[in-house]
Tab-separated table of N, CA and C in Angstrom:
chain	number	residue	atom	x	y	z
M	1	UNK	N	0.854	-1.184	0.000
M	1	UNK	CA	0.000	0.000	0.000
M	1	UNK	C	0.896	1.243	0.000
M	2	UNK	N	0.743	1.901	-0.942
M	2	UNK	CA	1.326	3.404	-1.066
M	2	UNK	C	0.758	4.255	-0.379
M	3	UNK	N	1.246	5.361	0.062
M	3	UNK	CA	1.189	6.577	1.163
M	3	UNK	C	0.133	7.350	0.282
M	4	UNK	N	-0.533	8.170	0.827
M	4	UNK	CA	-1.622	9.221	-0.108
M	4	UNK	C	-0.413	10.643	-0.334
M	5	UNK	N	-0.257	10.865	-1.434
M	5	UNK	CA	0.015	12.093	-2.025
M	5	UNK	C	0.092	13.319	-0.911
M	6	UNK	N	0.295	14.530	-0.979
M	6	UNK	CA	0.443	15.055	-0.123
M	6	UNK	C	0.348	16.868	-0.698
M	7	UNK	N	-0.167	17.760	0.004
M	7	UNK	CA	0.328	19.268	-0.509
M	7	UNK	C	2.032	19.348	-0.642
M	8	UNK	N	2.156	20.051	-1.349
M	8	UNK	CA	4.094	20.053	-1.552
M	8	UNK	C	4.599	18.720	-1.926
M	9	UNK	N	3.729	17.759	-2.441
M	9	UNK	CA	4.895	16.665	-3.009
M	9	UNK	C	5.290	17.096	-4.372
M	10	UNK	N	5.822	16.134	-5.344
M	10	UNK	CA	5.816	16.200	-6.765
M	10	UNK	C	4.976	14.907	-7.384
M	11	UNK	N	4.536	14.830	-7.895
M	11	UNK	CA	3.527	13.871	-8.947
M	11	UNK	C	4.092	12.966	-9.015
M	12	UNK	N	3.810	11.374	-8.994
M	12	UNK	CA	5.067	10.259	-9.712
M	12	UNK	C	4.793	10.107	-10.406
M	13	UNK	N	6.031	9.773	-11.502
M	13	UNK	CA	5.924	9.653	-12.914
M	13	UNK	C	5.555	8.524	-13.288
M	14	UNK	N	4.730	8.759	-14.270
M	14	UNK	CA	3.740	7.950	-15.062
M	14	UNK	C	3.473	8.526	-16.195
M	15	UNK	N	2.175	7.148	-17.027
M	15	UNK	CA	2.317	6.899	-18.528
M	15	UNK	C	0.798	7.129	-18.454
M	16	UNK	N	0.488	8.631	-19.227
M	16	UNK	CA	-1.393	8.329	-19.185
M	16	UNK	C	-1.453	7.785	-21.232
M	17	UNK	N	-2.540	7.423	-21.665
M	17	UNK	CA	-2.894	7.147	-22.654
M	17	UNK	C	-4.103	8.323	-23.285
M	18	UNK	N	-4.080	8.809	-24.534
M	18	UNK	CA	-4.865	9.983	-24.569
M	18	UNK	C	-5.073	9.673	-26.191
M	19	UNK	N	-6.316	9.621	-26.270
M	19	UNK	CA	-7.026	9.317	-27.524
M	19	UNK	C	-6.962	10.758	-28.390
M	20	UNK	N	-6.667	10.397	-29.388
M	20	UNK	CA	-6.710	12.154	-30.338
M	20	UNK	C	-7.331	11.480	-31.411
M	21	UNK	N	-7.452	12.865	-32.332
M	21	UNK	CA	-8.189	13.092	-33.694
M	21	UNK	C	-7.552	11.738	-34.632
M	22	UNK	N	-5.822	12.224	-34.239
M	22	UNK	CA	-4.975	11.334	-35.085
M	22	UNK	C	-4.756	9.674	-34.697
M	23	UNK	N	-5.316	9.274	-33.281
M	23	UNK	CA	-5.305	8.062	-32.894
M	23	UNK	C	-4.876	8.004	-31.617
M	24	UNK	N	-3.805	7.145	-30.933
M	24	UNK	CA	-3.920	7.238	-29.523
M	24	UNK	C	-2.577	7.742	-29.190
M	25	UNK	N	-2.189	8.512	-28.342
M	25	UNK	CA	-1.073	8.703	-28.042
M	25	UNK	C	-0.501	8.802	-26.378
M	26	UNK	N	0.812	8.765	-26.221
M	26	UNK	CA	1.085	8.649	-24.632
M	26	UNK	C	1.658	10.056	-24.320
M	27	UNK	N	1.242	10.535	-22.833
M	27	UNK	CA	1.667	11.658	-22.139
M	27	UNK	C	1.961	11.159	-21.200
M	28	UNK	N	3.314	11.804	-20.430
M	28	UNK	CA	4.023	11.736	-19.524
M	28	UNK	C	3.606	12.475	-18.339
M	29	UNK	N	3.619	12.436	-17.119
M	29	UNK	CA	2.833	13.288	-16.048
M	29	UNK	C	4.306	14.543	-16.511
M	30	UNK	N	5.195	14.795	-16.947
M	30	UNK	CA	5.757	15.718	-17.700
M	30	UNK	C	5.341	16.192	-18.369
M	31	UNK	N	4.513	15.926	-19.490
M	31	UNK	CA	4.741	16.783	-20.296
M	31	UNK	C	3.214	17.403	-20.201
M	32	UNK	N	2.181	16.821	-19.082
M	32	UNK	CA	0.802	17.197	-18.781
M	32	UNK	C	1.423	18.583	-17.872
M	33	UNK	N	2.065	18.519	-16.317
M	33	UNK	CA	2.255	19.092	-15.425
M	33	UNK	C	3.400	20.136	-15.893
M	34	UNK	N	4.621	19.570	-16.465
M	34	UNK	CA	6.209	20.224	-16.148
M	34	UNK	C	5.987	22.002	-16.499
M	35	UNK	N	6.008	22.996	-15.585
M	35	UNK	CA	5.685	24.463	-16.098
M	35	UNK	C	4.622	24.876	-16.465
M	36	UNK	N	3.680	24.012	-15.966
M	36	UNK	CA	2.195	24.427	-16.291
M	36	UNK	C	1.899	24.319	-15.092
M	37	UNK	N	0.520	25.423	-14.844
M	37	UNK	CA	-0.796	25.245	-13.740
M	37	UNK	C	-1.592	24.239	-14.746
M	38	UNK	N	-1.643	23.157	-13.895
M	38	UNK	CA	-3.174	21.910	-14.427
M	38	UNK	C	-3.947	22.209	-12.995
M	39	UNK	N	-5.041	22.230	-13.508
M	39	UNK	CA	-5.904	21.587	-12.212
M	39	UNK	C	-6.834	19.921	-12.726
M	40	UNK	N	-6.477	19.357	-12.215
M	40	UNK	CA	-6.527	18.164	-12.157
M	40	UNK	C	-8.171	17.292	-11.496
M	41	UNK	N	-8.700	16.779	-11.904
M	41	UNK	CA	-9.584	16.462	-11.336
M	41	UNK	C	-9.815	14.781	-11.489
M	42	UNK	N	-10.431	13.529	-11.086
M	42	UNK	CA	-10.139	12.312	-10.880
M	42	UNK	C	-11.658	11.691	-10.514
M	43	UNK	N	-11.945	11.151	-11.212
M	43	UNK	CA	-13.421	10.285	-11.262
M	43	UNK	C	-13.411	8.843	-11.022
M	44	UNK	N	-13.821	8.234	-10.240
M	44	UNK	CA	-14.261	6.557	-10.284
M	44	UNK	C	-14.378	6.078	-11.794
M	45	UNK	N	-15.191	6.550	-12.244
M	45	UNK	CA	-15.140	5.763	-14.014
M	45	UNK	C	-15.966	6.897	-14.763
M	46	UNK	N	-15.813	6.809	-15.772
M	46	UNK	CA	-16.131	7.316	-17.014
M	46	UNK	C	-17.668	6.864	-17.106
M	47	UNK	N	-18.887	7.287	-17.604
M	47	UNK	CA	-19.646	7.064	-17.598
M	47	UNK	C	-20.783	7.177	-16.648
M	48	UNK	N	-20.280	7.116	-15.319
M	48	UNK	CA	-20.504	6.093	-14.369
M	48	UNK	C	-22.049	7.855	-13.812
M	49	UNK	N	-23.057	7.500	-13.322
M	49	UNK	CA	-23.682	8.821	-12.792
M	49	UNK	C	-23.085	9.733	-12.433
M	50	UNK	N	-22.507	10.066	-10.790
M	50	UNK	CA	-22.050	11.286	-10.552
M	50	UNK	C	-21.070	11.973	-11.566
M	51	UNK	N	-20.345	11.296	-12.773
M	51	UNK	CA	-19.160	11.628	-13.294
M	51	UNK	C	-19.596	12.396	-14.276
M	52	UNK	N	-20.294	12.169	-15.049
M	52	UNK	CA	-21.408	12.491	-16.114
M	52	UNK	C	-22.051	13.461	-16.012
M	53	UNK	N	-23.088	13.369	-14.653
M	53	UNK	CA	-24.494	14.335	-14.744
M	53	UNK	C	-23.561	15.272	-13.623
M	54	UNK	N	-22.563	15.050	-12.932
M	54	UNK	CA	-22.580	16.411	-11.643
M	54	UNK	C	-20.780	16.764	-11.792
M	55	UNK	N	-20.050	15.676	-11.638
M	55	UNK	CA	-18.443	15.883	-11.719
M	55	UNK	C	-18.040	16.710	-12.838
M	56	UNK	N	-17.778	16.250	-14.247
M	56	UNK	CA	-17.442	16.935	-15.360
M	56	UNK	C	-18.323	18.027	-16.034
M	57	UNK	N	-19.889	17.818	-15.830
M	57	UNK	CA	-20.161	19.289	-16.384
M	57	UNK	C	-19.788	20.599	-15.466
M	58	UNK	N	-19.298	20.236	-14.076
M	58	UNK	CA	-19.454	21.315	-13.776
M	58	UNK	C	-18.109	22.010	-14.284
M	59	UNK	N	-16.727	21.291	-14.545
M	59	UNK	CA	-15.758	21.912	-14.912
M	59	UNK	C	-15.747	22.076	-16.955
M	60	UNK	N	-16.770	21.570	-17.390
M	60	UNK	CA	-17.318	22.280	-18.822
M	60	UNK	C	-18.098	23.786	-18.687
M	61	UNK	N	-18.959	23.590	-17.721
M	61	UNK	CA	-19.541	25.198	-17.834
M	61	UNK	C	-18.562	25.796	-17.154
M	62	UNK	N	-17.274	25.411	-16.187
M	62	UNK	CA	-16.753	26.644	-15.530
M	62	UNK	C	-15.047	26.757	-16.079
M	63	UNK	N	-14.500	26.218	-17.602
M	63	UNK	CA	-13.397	25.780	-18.185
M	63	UNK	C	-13.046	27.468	-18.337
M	64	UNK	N	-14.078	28.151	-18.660
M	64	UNK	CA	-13.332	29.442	-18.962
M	64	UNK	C	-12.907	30.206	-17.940
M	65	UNK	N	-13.784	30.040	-16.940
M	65	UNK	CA	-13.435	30.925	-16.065
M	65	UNK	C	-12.374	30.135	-14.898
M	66	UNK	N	-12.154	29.144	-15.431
M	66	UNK	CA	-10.652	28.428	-14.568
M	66	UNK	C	-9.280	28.891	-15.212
M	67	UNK	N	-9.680	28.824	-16.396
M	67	UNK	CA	-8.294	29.031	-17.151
M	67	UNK	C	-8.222	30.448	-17.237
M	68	UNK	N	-9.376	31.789	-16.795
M	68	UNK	CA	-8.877	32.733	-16.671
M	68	UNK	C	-8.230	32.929	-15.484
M	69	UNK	N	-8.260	32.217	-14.351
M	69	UNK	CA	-7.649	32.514	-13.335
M	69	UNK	C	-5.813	31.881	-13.401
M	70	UNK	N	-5.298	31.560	-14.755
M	70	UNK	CA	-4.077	31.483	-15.380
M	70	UNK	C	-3.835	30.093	-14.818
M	71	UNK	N	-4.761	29.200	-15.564
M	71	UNK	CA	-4.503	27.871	-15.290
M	71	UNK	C	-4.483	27.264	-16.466
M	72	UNK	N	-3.565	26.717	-17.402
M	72	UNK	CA	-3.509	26.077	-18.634
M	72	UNK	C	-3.679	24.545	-19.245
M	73	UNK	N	-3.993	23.857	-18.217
M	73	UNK	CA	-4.954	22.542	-18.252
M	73	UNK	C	-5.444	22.343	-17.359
M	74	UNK	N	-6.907	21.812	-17.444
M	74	UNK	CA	-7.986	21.016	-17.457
M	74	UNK	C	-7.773	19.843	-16.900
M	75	UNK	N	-7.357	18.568	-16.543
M	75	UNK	CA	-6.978	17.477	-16.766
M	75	UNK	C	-8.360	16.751	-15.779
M	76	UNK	N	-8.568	15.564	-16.560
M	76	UNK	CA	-9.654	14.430	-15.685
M	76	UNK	C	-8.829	13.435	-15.768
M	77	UNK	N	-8.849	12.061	-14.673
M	77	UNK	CA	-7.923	11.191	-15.088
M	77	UNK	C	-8.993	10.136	-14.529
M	78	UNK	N	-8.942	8.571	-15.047
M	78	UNK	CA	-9.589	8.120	-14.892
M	78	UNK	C	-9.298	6.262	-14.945
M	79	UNK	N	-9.533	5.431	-14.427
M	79	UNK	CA	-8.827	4.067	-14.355
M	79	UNK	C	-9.992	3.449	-15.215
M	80	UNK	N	-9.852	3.791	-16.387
M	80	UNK	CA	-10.621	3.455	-17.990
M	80	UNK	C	-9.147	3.288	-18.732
M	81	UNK	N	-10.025	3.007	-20.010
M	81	UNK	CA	-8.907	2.842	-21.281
M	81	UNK	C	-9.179	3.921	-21.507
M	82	UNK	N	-8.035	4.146	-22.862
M	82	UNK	CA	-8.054	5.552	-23.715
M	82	UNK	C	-8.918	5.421	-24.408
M	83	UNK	N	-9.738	4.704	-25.210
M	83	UNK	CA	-11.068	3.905	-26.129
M	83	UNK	C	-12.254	4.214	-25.006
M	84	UNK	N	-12.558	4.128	-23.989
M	84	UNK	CA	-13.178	4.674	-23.004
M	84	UNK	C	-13.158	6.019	-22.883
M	85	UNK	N	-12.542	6.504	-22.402
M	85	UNK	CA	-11.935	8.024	-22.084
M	85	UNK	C	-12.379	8.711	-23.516
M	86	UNK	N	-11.433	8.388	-24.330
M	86	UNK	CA	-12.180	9.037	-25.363
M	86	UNK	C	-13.508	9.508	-26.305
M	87	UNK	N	-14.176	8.109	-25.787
M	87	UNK	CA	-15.884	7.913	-26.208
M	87	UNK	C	-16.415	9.034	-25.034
M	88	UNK	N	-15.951	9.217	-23.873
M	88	UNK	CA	-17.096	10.067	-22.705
M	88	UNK	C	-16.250	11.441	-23.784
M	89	UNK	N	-14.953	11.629	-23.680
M	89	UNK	CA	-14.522	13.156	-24.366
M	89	UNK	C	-15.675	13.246	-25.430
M	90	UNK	N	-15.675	12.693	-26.220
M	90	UNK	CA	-16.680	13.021	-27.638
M	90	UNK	C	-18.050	13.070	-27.149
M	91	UNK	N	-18.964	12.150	-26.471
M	91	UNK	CA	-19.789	12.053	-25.767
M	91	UNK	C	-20.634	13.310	-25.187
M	92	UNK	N	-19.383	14.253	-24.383
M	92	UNK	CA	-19.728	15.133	-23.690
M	92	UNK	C	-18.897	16.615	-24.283
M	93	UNK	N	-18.767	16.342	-25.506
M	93	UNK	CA	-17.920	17.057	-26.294
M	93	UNK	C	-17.015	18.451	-25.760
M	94	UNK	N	-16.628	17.334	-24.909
M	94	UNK	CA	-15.523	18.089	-23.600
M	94	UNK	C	-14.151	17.846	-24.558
M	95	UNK	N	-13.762	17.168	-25.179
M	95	UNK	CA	-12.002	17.343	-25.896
M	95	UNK	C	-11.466	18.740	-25.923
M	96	UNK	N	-12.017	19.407	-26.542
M	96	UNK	CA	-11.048	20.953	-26.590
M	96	UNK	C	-10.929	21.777	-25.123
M	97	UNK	N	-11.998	21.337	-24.614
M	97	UNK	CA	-11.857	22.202	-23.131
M	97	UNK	C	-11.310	20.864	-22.122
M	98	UNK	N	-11.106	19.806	-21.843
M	98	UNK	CA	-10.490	19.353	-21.083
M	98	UNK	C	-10.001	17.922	-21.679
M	99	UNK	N	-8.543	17.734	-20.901
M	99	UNK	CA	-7.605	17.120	-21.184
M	99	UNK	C	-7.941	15.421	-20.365
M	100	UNK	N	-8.554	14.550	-21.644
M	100	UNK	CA	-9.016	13.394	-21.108
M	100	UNK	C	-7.932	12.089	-20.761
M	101	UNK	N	-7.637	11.794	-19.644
M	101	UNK	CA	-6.511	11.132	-19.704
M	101	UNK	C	-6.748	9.681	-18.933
M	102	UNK	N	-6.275	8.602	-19.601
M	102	UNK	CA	-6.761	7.140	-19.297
M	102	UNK	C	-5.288	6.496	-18.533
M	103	UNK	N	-6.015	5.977	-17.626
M	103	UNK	CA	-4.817	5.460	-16.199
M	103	UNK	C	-5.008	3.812	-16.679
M	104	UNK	N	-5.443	3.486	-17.199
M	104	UNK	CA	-6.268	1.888	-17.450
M	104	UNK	C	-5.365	1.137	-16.732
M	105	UNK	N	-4.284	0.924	-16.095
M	105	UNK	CA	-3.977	-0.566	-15.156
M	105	UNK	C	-3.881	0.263	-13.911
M	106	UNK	N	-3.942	1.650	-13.463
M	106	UNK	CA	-3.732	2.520	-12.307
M	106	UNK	C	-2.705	2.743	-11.567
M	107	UNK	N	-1.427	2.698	-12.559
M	107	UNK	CA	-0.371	2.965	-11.978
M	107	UNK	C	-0.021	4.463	-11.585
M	108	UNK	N	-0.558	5.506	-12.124
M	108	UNK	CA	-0.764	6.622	-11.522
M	108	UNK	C	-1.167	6.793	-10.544
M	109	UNK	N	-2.565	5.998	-10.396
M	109	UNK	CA	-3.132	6.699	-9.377
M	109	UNK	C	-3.148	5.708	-8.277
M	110	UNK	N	-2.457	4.504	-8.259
M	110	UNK	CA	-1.714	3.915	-7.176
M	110	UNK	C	-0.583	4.079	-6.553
M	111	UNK	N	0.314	4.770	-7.699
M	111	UNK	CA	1.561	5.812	-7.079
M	111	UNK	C	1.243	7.189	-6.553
M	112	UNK	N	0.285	6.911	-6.453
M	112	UNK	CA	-0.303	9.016	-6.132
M	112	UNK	C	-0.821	7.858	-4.499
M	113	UNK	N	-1.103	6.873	-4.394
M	113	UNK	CA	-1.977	6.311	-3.491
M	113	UNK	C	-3.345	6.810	-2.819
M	114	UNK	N	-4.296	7.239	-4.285
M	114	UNK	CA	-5.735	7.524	-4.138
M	114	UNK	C	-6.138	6.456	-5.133
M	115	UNK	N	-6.104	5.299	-5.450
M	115	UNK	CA	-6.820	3.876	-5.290
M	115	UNK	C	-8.069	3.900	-4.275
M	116	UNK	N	-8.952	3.268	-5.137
M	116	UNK	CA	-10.103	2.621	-4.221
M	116	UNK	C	-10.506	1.478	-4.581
M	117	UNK	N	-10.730	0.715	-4.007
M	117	UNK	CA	-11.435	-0.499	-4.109
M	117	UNK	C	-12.821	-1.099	-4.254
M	118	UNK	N	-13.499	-0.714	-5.483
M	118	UNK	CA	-14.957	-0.847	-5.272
M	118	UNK	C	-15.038	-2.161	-6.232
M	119	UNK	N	-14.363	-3.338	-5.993
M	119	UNK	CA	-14.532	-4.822	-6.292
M	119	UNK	C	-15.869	-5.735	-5.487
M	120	UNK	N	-16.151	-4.904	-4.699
M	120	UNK	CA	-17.942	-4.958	-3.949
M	120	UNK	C	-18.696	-4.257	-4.867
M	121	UNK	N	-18.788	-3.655	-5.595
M	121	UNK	CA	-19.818	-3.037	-6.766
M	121	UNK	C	-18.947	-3.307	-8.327
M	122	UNK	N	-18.194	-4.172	-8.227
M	122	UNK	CA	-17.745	-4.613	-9.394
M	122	UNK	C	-17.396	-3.949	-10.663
M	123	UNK	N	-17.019	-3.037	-9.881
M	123	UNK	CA	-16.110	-2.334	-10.611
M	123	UNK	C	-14.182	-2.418	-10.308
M	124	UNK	N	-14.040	-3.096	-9.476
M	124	UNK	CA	-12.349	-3.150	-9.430
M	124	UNK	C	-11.640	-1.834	-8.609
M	125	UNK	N	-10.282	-1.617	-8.847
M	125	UNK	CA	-9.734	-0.643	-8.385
M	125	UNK	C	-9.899	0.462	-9.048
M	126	UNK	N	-10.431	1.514	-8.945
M	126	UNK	CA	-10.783	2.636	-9.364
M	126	UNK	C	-9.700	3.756	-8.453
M	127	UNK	N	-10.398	5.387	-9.071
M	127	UNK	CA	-9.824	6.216	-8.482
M	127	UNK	C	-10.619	6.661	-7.205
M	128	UNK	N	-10.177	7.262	-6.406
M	128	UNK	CA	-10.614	8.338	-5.610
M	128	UNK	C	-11.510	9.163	-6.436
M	129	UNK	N	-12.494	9.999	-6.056
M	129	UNK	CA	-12.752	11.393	-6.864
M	129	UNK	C	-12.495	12.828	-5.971
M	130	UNK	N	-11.326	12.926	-6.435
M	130	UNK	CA	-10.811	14.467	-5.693
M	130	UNK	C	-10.700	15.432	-7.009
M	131	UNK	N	-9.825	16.630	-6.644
M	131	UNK	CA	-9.398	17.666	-7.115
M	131	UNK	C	-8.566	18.132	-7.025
M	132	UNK	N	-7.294	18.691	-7.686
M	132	UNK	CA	-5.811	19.151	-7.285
M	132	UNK	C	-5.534	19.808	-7.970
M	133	UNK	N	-5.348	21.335	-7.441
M	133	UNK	CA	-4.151	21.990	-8.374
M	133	UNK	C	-2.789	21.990	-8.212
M	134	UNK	N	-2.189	21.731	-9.746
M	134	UNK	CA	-0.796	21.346	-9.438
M	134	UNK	C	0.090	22.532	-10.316
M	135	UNK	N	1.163	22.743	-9.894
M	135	UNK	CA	2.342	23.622	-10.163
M	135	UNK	C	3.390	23.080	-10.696
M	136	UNK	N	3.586	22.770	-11.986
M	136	UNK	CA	4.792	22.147	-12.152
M	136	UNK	C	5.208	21.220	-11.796
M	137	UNK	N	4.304	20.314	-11.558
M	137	UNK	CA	4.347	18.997	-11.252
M	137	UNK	C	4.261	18.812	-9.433
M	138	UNK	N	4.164	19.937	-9.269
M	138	UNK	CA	3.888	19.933	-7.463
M	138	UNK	C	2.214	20.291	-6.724
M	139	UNK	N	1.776	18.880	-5.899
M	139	UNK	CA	0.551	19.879	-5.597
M	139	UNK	C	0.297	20.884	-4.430
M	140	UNK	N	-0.229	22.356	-4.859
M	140	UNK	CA	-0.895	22.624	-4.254
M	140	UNK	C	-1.924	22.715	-3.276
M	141	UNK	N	-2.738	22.028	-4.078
M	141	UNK	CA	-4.017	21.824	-3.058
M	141	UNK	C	-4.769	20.471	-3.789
M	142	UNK	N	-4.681	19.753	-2.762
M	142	UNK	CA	-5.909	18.738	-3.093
M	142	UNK	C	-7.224	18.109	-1.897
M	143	UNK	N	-7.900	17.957	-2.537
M	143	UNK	CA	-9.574	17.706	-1.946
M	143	UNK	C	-9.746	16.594	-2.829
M	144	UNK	N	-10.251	15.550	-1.623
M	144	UNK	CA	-10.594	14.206	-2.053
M	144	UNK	C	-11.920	13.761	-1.589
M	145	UNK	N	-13.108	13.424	-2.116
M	145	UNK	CA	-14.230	13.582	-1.461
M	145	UNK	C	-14.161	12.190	-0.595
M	146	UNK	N	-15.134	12.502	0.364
M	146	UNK	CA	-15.213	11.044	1.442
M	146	UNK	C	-16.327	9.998	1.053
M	147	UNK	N	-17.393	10.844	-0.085
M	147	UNK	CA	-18.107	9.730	-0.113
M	147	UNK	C	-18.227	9.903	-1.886
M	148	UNK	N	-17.145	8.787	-2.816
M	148	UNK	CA	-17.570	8.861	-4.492
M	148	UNK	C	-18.472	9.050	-4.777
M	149	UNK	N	-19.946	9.153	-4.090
M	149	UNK	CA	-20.693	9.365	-4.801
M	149	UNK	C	-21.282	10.858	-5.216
M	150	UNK	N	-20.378	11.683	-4.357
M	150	UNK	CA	-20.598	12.736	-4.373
M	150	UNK	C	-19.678	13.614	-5.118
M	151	UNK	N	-19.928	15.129	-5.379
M	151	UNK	CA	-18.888	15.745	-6.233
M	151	UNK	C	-18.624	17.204	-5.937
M	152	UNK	N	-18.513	17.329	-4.397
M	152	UNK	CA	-18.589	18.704	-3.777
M	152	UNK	C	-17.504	19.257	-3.711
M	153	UNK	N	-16.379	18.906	-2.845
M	153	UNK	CA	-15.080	19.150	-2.446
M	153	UNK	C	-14.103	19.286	-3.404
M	154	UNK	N	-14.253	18.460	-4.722
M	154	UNK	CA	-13.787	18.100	-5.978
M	154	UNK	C	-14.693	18.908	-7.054
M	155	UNK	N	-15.573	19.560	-6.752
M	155	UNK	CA	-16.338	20.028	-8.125
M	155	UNK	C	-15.527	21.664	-8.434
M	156	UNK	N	-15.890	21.806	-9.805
M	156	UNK	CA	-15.460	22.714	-10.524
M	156	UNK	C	-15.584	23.910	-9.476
M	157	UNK	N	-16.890	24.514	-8.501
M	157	UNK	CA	-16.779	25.809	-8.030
M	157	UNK	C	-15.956	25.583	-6.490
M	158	UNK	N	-15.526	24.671	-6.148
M	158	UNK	CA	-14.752	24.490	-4.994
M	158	UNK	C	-13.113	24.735	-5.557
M	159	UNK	N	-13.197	24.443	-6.586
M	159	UNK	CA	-11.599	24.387	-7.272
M	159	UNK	C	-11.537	25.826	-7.476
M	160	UNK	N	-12.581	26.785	-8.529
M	160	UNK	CA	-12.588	27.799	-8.348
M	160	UNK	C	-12.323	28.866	-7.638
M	161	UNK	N	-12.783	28.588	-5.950
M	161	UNK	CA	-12.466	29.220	-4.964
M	161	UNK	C	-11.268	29.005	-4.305
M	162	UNK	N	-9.958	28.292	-4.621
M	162	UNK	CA	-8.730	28.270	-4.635
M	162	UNK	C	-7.974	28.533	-5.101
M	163	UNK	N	-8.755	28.895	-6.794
M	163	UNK	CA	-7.317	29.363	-7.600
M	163	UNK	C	-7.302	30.904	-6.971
């Protein structure tokens, strides 16, 4: 069991998978984070209710007014495939405003140690659903909600009120 992430750590490096126009390609938690503000956000699954109807629209209606507060990605990450990930991006025709990124065996987000275990609702190891803004690969601030089914602590106007 890995330690939970922390304010002031740095990100561990990892391999996300990211579906494009041109086909699938790999990003490095470098080349997402390194000299950029991301604010980061992390869903149980793709599809799944809260992620859909309450988690991601709220950071679609509020993409502009995040990135005016001089934040230059978006990022959702998610323990899906990139073939997954990419169907909710098109789906919710979120691609240009946020950066859809597929964890599919969860080595990210088992090295970050926000893993959950919902193999009782059969879904497997999933993520946490928090929120983090990160600095160059360092976080700032993160909020992890206590109960997945919810999307308060982690939603777009809570992130808002930190930048």
């Amino acid at each position: 069991m890995s330690l939970m992430i922390a304010i002031g750590d740095r990100l561990p490096a990892a391999t996300f998978k990211v579906k494009t126009d041109a086909g699938t390609s790999e990003m490095t938690t470098d080349d997402v984070f390194a000299g950029k503000k991301v604010v980061l956000f992390a869903v149980p699954g793709a599809f799944t209710p809260t992620c859909s109807m309450n988690h991601l629209p709220g950071y679609l209606e509020n993409a502009e007014a995040i990135k005016a507060k001089g934040v230059d990605t978006i990022a959702v990450v998610s323990v899906n495939d990139h073939y997954v990930m990419g169907a909710w991006a098109a789906a919710t025709k979120a691609g240009d405003k946020i950066l859809f990124l597929a964890d599919g065996a969860a080595k990210f987000t088992t090295a970050a140690g926000l893993d959950l275990d919902l193999s009782g609702g059969g879904l497997g190891v999933r993520s946490k659903r928090y929120a983090m803004i990160v600095e160059d690969g360092v976080v700032k601030s993160l909020d992890i909600e206590e109960n997945p089914g919810q999307a308060t602590v982690s939603g777009a106007a809570a992130v808002i009120e930190k930048l």
